[in-house]
mmCIF file of C-alpha atoms in Angstrom:
data_model
loop_
_atom_site.group_PDB
_atom_site.id
_atom_site.type_symbol
_atom_site.label_atom_id
_atom_site.label_comp_id
_atom_site.label_asym_id
_atom_site.label_seq_id
_atom_site.Cartn_x
_atom_site.Cartn_y
_atom_site.Cartn_z
ATOM 1 C CA MET A 1 199.245 106.776 14.636
ATOM 2 C CA LYS A 2 198.118 102.628 14.775
ATOM 3 C CA SER A 3 196.704 101.173 17.535
ATOM 4 C CA ILE A 4 196.132 97.917 18.976
ATOM 5 C CA ILE A 5 193.471 97.121 21.244
ATOM 6 C CA ILE A 6 193.915 93.960 23.647
ATOM 7 C CA PRO A 7 190.983 93.111 26.188
ATOM 8 C CA ALA A 8 191.937 90.705 28.654
ATOM 9 C CA TYR A 9 190.268 89.216 31.375
ATOM 10 C CA ASN A 10 192.612 86.942 34.271
ATOM 11 C CA GLU A 11 195.238 86.702 31.418
ATOM 12 C CA ALA A 12 198.414 87.298 33.356
ATOM 13 C CA ASN A 13 199.915 84.137 32.479
ATOM 14 C CA LEU A 14 199.315 84.841 29.327
ATOM 15 C CA LEU A 15 199.601 88.676 28.389
ATOM 16 C CA PRO A 16 203.459 88.766 28.410
ATOM 17 C CA ASN A 17 204.096 86.049 25.636
ATOM 18 C CA THR A 18 201.315 87.931 24.027
ATOM 19 C CA LEU A 19 203.341 90.906 23.947
ATOM 20 C CA ALA A 20 206.733 89.405 23.724
ATOM 21 C CA SER A 21 205.391 87.929 20.139
ATOM 22 C CA LEU A 22 204.294 91.206 18.849
ATOM 23 C CA LEU A 23 207.711 92.857 19.436
ATOM 24 C CA ALA A 24 210.370 90.190 19.276
ATOM 25 C CA ASP A 25 210.886 90.559 15.552
ATOM 26 C CA ASP A 26 211.600 94.678 15.829
ATOM 27 C CA ALA A 27 208.702 95.199 13.080
ATOM 28 C CA LEU A 28 206.296 97.062 15.032
ATOM 29 C CA THR A 29 206.681 100.592 14.703
ATOM 30 C CA ASP A 30 204.952 104.268 15.637
ATOM 31 C CA CYS A 31 201.946 102.151 17.720
ATOM 32 C CA LYS A 32 200.354 102.330 20.820
ATOM 33 C CA ILE A 33 199.379 99.533 22.194
ATOM 34 C CA PHE A 34 196.284 99.361 24.712
ATOM 35 C CA ILE A 35 195.799 96.710 27.454
ATOM 36 C CA VAL A 36 192.131 96.835 28.583
ATOM 37 C CA CYS A 37 192.413 94.669 31.582
ATOM 38 C CA ASN A 38 188.369 94.527 32.471
ATOM 39 C CA GLY A 39 186.962 92.920 35.735
ATOM 40 C CA CYS A 40 190.807 90.949 36.255
ATOM 41 C CA THR A 41 190.891 89.719 39.827
ATOM 42 C CA ASP A 42 194.264 88.322 39.142
ATOM 43 C CA ASN A 43 197.361 90.660 38.615
ATOM 44 C CA SER A 44 196.842 91.125 34.902
ATOM 45 C CA VAL A 45 197.180 95.094 35.667
ATOM 46 C CA ASP A 46 200.607 94.965 37.902
ATOM 47 C CA VAL A 47 201.781 91.910 35.385
ATOM 48 C CA MET A 48 201.245 94.241 32.331
ATOM 49 C CA GLN A 49 202.414 97.687 34.100
ATOM 50 C CA LEU A 50 205.641 96.186 34.939
ATOM 51 C CA PHE A 51 205.998 94.710 31.449
ATOM 52 C CA ALA A 52 205.548 98.087 29.816
ATOM 53 C CA THR A 53 208.109 99.779 32.234
ATOM 54 C CA SER A 54 210.826 97.095 31.446
ATOM 55 C CA VAL A 55 210.382 97.553 27.217
ATOM 56 C CA ALA A 56 209.639 101.405 27.407
ATOM 57 C CA GLN A 57 213.258 102.444 26.539
ATOM 58 C CA LYS A 58 213.231 100.131 23.090
ATOM 59 C CA ASN A 59 209.393 101.111 22.596
ATOM 60 C CA ASN A 60 210.773 104.774 22.489
ATOM 61 C CA MET A 61 213.167 104.313 19.778
ATOM 62 C CA LYS A 62 210.065 102.607 17.534
ATOM 63 C CA GLN A 63 207.562 105.191 18.664
ATOM 64 C CA ILE A 64 205.493 102.286 20.497
ATOM 65 C CA THR A 65 203.590 103.130 23.693
ATOM 66 C CA ILE A 66 202.100 100.290 25.726
ATOM 67 C CA ASP A 67 199.085 101.993 28.061
ATOM 68 C CA VAL A 68 197.414 99.631 30.839
ATOM 69 C CA VAL A 69 193.645 100.393 31.533
ATOM 70 C CA ASP A 70 192.092 98.965 34.373
ATOM 71 C CA GLU A 71 187.965 98.657 33.999
ATOM 72 C CA LYS A 72 186.267 97.145 37.260
ATOM 73 C CA LYS A 73 183.560 95.940 34.452
ATOM 74 C CA PRO A 74 184.062 92.351 33.285
ATOM 75 C CA SER A 75 182.697 92.540 29.696
ATOM 76 C CA LYS A 76 185.178 92.083 26.316
ATOM 77 C CA THR A 77 182.438 94.252 24.548
ATOM 78 C CA HIS A 78 183.122 97.195 26.828
ATOM 79 C CA ALA A 79 186.589 96.889 27.043
ATOM 80 C CA LEU A 80 186.957 96.807 23.150
ATOM 81 C CA ASN A 81 184.736 100.375 23.240
ATOM 82 C CA VAL A 82 187.216 101.524 26.104
ATOM 83 C CA GLY A 83 189.701 101.149 23.642
ATOM 84 C CA LEU A 84 188.089 102.363 20.436
ATOM 85 C CA SER A 85 187.498 105.974 22.831
ATOM 86 C CA LEU A 86 191.318 105.893 23.414
ATOM 87 C CA THR A 87 192.633 105.989 19.827
ATOM 88 C CA ASP A 88 192.492 108.517 17.296
ATOM 89 C CA ASN A 89 190.305 107.526 15.187
ATOM 90 C CA ASP A 90 193.305 105.347 13.156
ATOM 91 C CA ALA A 91 193.124 101.798 11.846
ATOM 92 C CA VAL A 92 193.441 99.578 14.780
ATOM 93 C CA VAL A 93 194.043 95.957 15.326
ATOM 94 C CA LEU A 94 191.897 94.340 17.849
ATOM 95 C CA LEU A 95 193.706 91.360 19.592
ATOM 96 C CA ASP A 96 192.830 88.634 21.691
ATOM 97 C CA ALA A 97 194.762 87.975 24.723
ATOM 98 C CA ASP A 98 195.661 84.506 23.970
ATOM 99 C CA ILE A 99 197.071 84.888 20.376
ATOM 100 C CA LEU A 100 200.477 84.773 19.640
ATOM 101 C CA VAL A 101 201.463 86.827 16.333
ATOM 102 C CA THR A 102 204.135 88.641 15.126
ATOM 103 C CA GLY A 103 204.619 92.639 14.663
ATOM 104 C CA GLN A 104 205.394 91.631 10.804
ATOM 105 C CA CYS A 105 201.970 90.151 10.437
ATOM 106 C CA VAL A 106 200.259 93.260 11.991
ATOM 107 C CA MET A 107 202.258 96.085 10.148
ATOM 108 C CA SER A 108 201.385 93.646 6.873
ATOM 109 C CA LEU A 109 197.535 93.889 8.290
ATOM 110 C CA PHE A 110 197.819 97.739 7.885
ATOM 111 C CA GLU A 111 199.258 97.834 4.868
ATOM 112 C CA GLN A 112 196.801 95.236 3.150
ATOM 113 C CA LEU A 113 193.793 97.612 4.480
ATOM 114 C CA GLU A 114 195.224 100.467 2.343
ATOM 115 C CA LEU A 115 196.609 98.460 -0.582
ATOM 116 C CA ARG A 116 192.902 96.832 -0.813
ATOM 117 C CA LYS A 117 190.771 99.654 0.378
ATOM 118 C CA LEU A 118 189.298 97.394 2.639
ATOM 119 C CA LYS A 119 187.333 98.050 6.064
ATOM 120 C CA ALA A 120 188.768 94.830 7.583
ATOM 121 C CA VAL A 121 191.109 92.016 7.423
ATOM 122 C CA SER A 122 192.241 88.976 9.166
ATOM 123 C CA PRO A 123 195.042 86.612 8.774
ATOM 124 C CA ARG A 124 194.501 83.186 8.269
ATOM 125 C CA VAL A 125 193.650 80.949 11.666
ATOM 126 C CA ALA A 126 195.829 77.848 12.183
ATOM 127 C CA PHE A 127 194.145 75.306 14.535
ATOM 128 C CA ASP A 128 197.059 73.975 16.965
ATOM 129 C CA THR A 129 195.786 70.495 18.398
ATOM 130 C CA ALA A 130 199.409 69.507 19.465
ATOM 131 C CA LYS A 131 197.417 68.991 22.948
ATOM 132 C CA SER A 132 194.043 68.302 22.283
ATOM 133 C CA SER A 133 192.599 64.902 22.479
ATOM 134 C CA LYS A 134 191.796 62.900 19.361
ATOM 135 C CA TRP A 135 188.241 63.303 18.950
ATOM 136 C CA VAL A 136 189.130 67.528 19.243
ATOM 137 C CA SER A 137 192.084 66.903 16.926
ATOM 138 C CA HIS A 138 189.540 64.817 14.265
ATOM 139 C CA TYR A 139 186.794 67.979 14.780
ATOM 140 C CA TYR A 140 189.714 70.653 13.782
ATOM 141 C CA GLN A 141 190.852 68.149 10.557
ATOM 142 C CA VAL A 142 187.187 69.222 9.409
ATOM 143 C CA GLU A 143 187.261 72.808 11.054
ATOM 144 C CA GLN A 144 190.638 74.261 9.245
ATOM 145 C CA ARG A 145 189.053 73.470 5.759
ATOM 146 C CA SER A 146 185.753 74.873 6.078
ATOM 147 C CA HIS A 147 185.005 77.215 3.645
ATOM 148 C CA TYR A 148 183.876 79.718 6.563
ATOM 149 C CA ASN A 149 187.301 79.337 8.183
ATOM 150 C CA GLN A 150 189.396 79.812 4.664
ATOM 151 C CA THR A 151 187.593 82.594 3.467
ATOM 152 C CA LEU A 152 184.888 83.936 6.132
ATOM 153 C CA ARG A 153 186.152 83.717 9.483
ATOM 154 C CA LEU A 154 187.285 87.583 10.610
ATOM 155 C CA SER A 155 188.404 86.879 13.770
ATOM 156 C CA ASN A 156 191.050 86.891 16.724
ATOM 157 C CA VAL A 157 193.092 88.881 15.174
ATOM 158 C CA ILE A 158 191.321 91.667 13.161
ATOM 159 C CA ALA A 159 192.521 94.993 11.505
ATOM 160 C CA LEU A 160 190.068 97.815 10.861
ATOM 161 C CA SER A 161 190.463 100.743 8.627
ATOM 162 C CA ALA A 162 189.789 103.981 9.870
ATOM 163 C CA GLN A 163 186.758 104.458 8.436
ATOM 164 C CA ALA A 164 185.523 100.885 9.740
ATOM 165 C CA VAL A 165 186.318 102.364 12.710
ATOM 166 C CA LYS A 166 184.106 105.214 12.474
ATOM 167 C CA GLU A 167 181.137 103.444 10.921
ATOM 168 C CA LEU A 168 181.679 100.626 14.546
ATOM 169 C CA ASN A 169 181.344 103.737 16.551
ATOM 170 C CA GLN A 170 181.116 101.378 19.841
ATOM 171 C CA PHE A 171 180.045 97.449 20.080
ATOM 172 C CA PRO A 172 176.944 96.188 21.952
ATOM 173 C CA ASP A 173 176.724 94.184 23.965
ATOM 174 C CA VAL A 174 177.151 91.075 22.456
ATOM 175 C CA ILE A 175 179.091 87.948 23.302
ATOM 176 C CA ALA A 176 179.805 87.375 19.457
ATOM 177 C CA ASP A 177 181.861 90.327 19.091
ATOM 178 C CA ASP A 178 183.856 88.681 16.111
ATOM 179 C CA GLU A 179 181.126 87.749 14.148
ATOM 180 C CA TYR A 180 179.315 91.227 14.906
ATOM 181 C CA LEU A 181 181.766 92.519 13.191
ATOM 182 C CA ARG A 182 181.836 90.121 10.187
ATOM 183 C CA ARG A 183 178.201 90.513 9.898
ATOM 184 C CA SER A 184 178.609 94.331 9.725
ATOM 185 C CA PHE A 185 180.339 94.388 6.806
ATOM 186 C CA SER A 186 179.668 92.813 3.202
ATOM 187 C CA ASN A 187 181.693 90.316 2.125
ATOM 188 C CA THR A 188 183.378 92.644 -0.393
ATOM 189 C CA ASP A 189 184.477 95.206 2.489
ATOM 190 C CA TYR A 190 186.600 92.609 4.333
ATOM 191 C CA ALA A 191 189.431 89.793 3.466
ATOM 192 C CA ILE A 192 191.179 86.620 5.250
ATOM 193 C CA LEU A 193 194.688 87.149 4.185
ATOM 194 C CA SER A 194 196.090 83.361 3.069
ATOM 195 C CA GLU A 195 199.576 84.243 3.200
ATOM 196 C CA PHE A 196 199.721 85.355 6.955
ATOM 197 C CA SER A 197 198.377 83.021 9.955
ATOM 198 C CA PHE A 198 198.283 83.205 13.314
ATOM 199 C CA SER A 199 198.035 80.011 15.634
ATOM 200 C CA PHE A 200 194.836 79.190 17.695
ATOM 201 C CA ILE A 201 195.367 76.588 20.406
ATOM 202 C CA ALA A 202 192.603 74.300 20.362
ATOM 203 C CA PRO A 203 190.697 72.851 23.402
ATOM 204 C CA ARG A 204 192.014 69.871 24.702
ATOM 205 C CA ASN A 205 189.020 67.683 25.792
ATOM 206 C CA ILE A 206 185.594 67.666 24.138
ATOM 207 C CA TYR A 207 183.983 68.928 27.038
ATOM 208 C CA SER A 208 185.892 72.571 26.554
ATOM 209 C CA LEU A 209 185.304 72.123 22.655
ATOM 210 C CA ILE A 210 181.811 71.789 22.482
ATOM 211 C CA THR A 211 181.155 74.665 25.690
ATOM 212 C CA VAL A 212 183.161 77.175 23.436
ATOM 213 C CA LEU A 213 180.882 76.364 20.298
ATOM 214 C CA ALA A 214 177.687 76.540 22.767
ATOM 215 C CA ARG A 215 179.065 80.071 23.357
ATOM 216 C CA VAL A 216 179.645 80.802 19.777
ATOM 217 C CA GLU A 217 176.052 79.700 18.670
ATOM 218 C CA ARG A 218 174.595 81.560 21.653
ATOM 219 C CA GLY A 219 176.119 84.160 20.349
ATOM 220 C CA ASN A 220 174.827 83.900 16.922
ATOM 221 C CA ILE A 221 171.549 83.156 18.250
ATOM 222 C CA GLN A 222 171.420 86.709 19.991
ATOM 223 C CA LEU A 223 172.728 88.376 16.667
ATOM 224 C CA ASP A 224 170.015 86.779 14.591
ATOM 225 C CA GLN A 225 167.493 87.928 17.757
ATOM 226 C CA MET A 226 168.840 91.635 16.997
ATOM 227 C CA GLY A 227 168.684 91.351 13.499
ATOM 228 C CA HIS A 228 171.967 91.068 12.641
ATOM 229 C CA PHE A 229 171.928 88.323 9.985
ATOM 230 C CA SER A 230 174.588 86.326 8.184
ATOM 231 C CA ALA A 231 175.314 86.020 4.674
ATOM 232 C CA GLY A 232 177.679 84.144 2.344
ATOM 233 C CA VAL A 233 178.452 81.656 5.174
ATOM 234 C CA THR A 234 178.378 78.016 3.878
ATOM 235 C CA SER A 235 179.440 74.655 5.107
ATOM 236 C CA GLY A 236 181.490 73.256 2.652
ATOM 237 C CA ASN A 237 184.866 71.911 2.436
ATOM 238 C CA ARG A 238 187.796 72.495 0.033
ATOM 239 C CA ALA A 239 189.103 68.787 0.895
ATOM 240 C CA PRO A 240 187.510 65.794 1.244
ATOM 241 C CA GLN A 241 187.479 64.394 4.885
ATOM 242 C CA LYS A 242 187.399 61.065 6.632
ATOM 243 C CA LEU A 243 184.462 59.633 7.423
ATOM 244 C CA VAL A 244 185.055 59.587 11.174
ATOM 245 C CA ALA A 245 186.440 62.968 11.083
ATOM 246 C CA ARG A 246 183.292 64.088 9.702
ATOM 247 C CA LEU A 247 180.821 62.029 11.575
ATOM 248 C CA ILE A 248 182.574 63.625 15.200
ATOM 249 C CA PHE A 249 182.401 66.971 12.997
ATOM 250 C CA ILE A 250 178.655 66.420 12.660
ATOM 251 C CA THR A 251 177.841 65.050 16.308
ATOM 252 C CA THR A 252 180.162 67.846 18.161
ATOM 253 C CA LYS A 253 178.164 70.408 16.123
ATOM 254 C CA LEU A 254 174.907 69.129 17.234
ATOM 255 C CA CYS A 255 176.012 68.754 20.968
ATOM 256 C CA ALA A 256 177.043 72.165 20.932
ATOM 257 C CA LYS A 257 173.871 73.507 19.018
ATOM 258 C CA VAL A 258 171.679 71.503 21.695
ATOM 259 C CA LEU A 259 173.488 72.960 24.890
ATOM 260 C CA ALA A 260 173.512 76.577 22.987
ATOM 261 C CA ARG A 261 169.483 76.476 22.881
ATOM 262 C CA VAL A 262 169.096 75.030 26.256
ATOM 263 C CA GLU A 263 171.218 77.525 27.684
ATOM 264 C CA TYR A 264 169.595 79.934 25.700
ATOM 265 C CA HIS A 265 165.838 79.032 26.888
ATOM 266 C CA PHE A 266 166.807 79.041 30.372
ATOM 267 C CA GLY A 267 168.510 82.555 30.680
ATOM 268 C CA ARG A 268 172.198 81.566 30.377
ATOM 269 C CA ARG A 269 172.300 84.156 26.941
ATOM 270 C CA ASN A 270 175.183 85.581 28.095
ATOM 271 C CA LYS A 271 177.455 83.440 29.956
ATOM 272 C CA TRP A 272 180.777 83.542 28.499
ATOM 273 C CA HIS A 273 182.213 79.967 28.297
ATOM 274 C CA ARG A 274 186.003 80.270 28.258
ATOM 275 C CA ASP A 275 188.178 77.497 27.327
ATOM 276 C CA LEU A 276 190.487 77.378 30.742
ATOM 277 C CA SER A 277 192.152 73.879 29.447
ATOM 278 C CA ASN A 278 194.573 75.650 26.970
ATOM 279 C CA ARG A 279 195.139 78.125 29.815
ATOM 280 C CA CYS A 280 197.004 75.248 31.984
#
């Protein structure tokens, strides 16, 4: 049986929409969904248990179960490891709690793992900047077209084969869990499926964007220090960009790198900057 693992920290407002999106098209079947609430101080557990009860009858017909796990440790990698320990070592999808994806997309990811004999697949990311500032929008005009995002970005919605789950065993205590996964595979072991996509809601303001990018950069530094080096990443873009957008992109990246190194130097290596602006 297939499994979906959703780690969640204080996501009571978003989780119902995440689950509703998965179930709305009636495409998902024969699947266990594990929602691992980690160190939540809100009512995420109660909200999810109530949701699971409300859809239980319909889910039973499609052989779908929703298990809500209440873990006290506030750690995403710990939550992922708990979820993995509850599966039957079959193929899994790791899904971020703030990402909306359809059941059809998830089923297609599982199918592509089998058809293409891959260890991991992700759908293509589409950055939603509808509520973002102009600076943030300019940044993502460049980011969207980067070689990394088009062909290498294994993130947010990640399907892993049974073999990959077995090889992974568990996540180490890192803040860049998605990048750790990507670096664990060769470029021929995984793929980004351009025919499927999910929406990533971009930060609303430049402060939130820089702090989130700094967290990503700190995560990359941490992985480098652990000996998990990246391969195959380039900064090239697939289409020409406006000069203003390019300058904003470069400036933002530079600010994030400087902030990350300052935070890393002063012992804030594992601080989790979460974008709260897109949860308003």
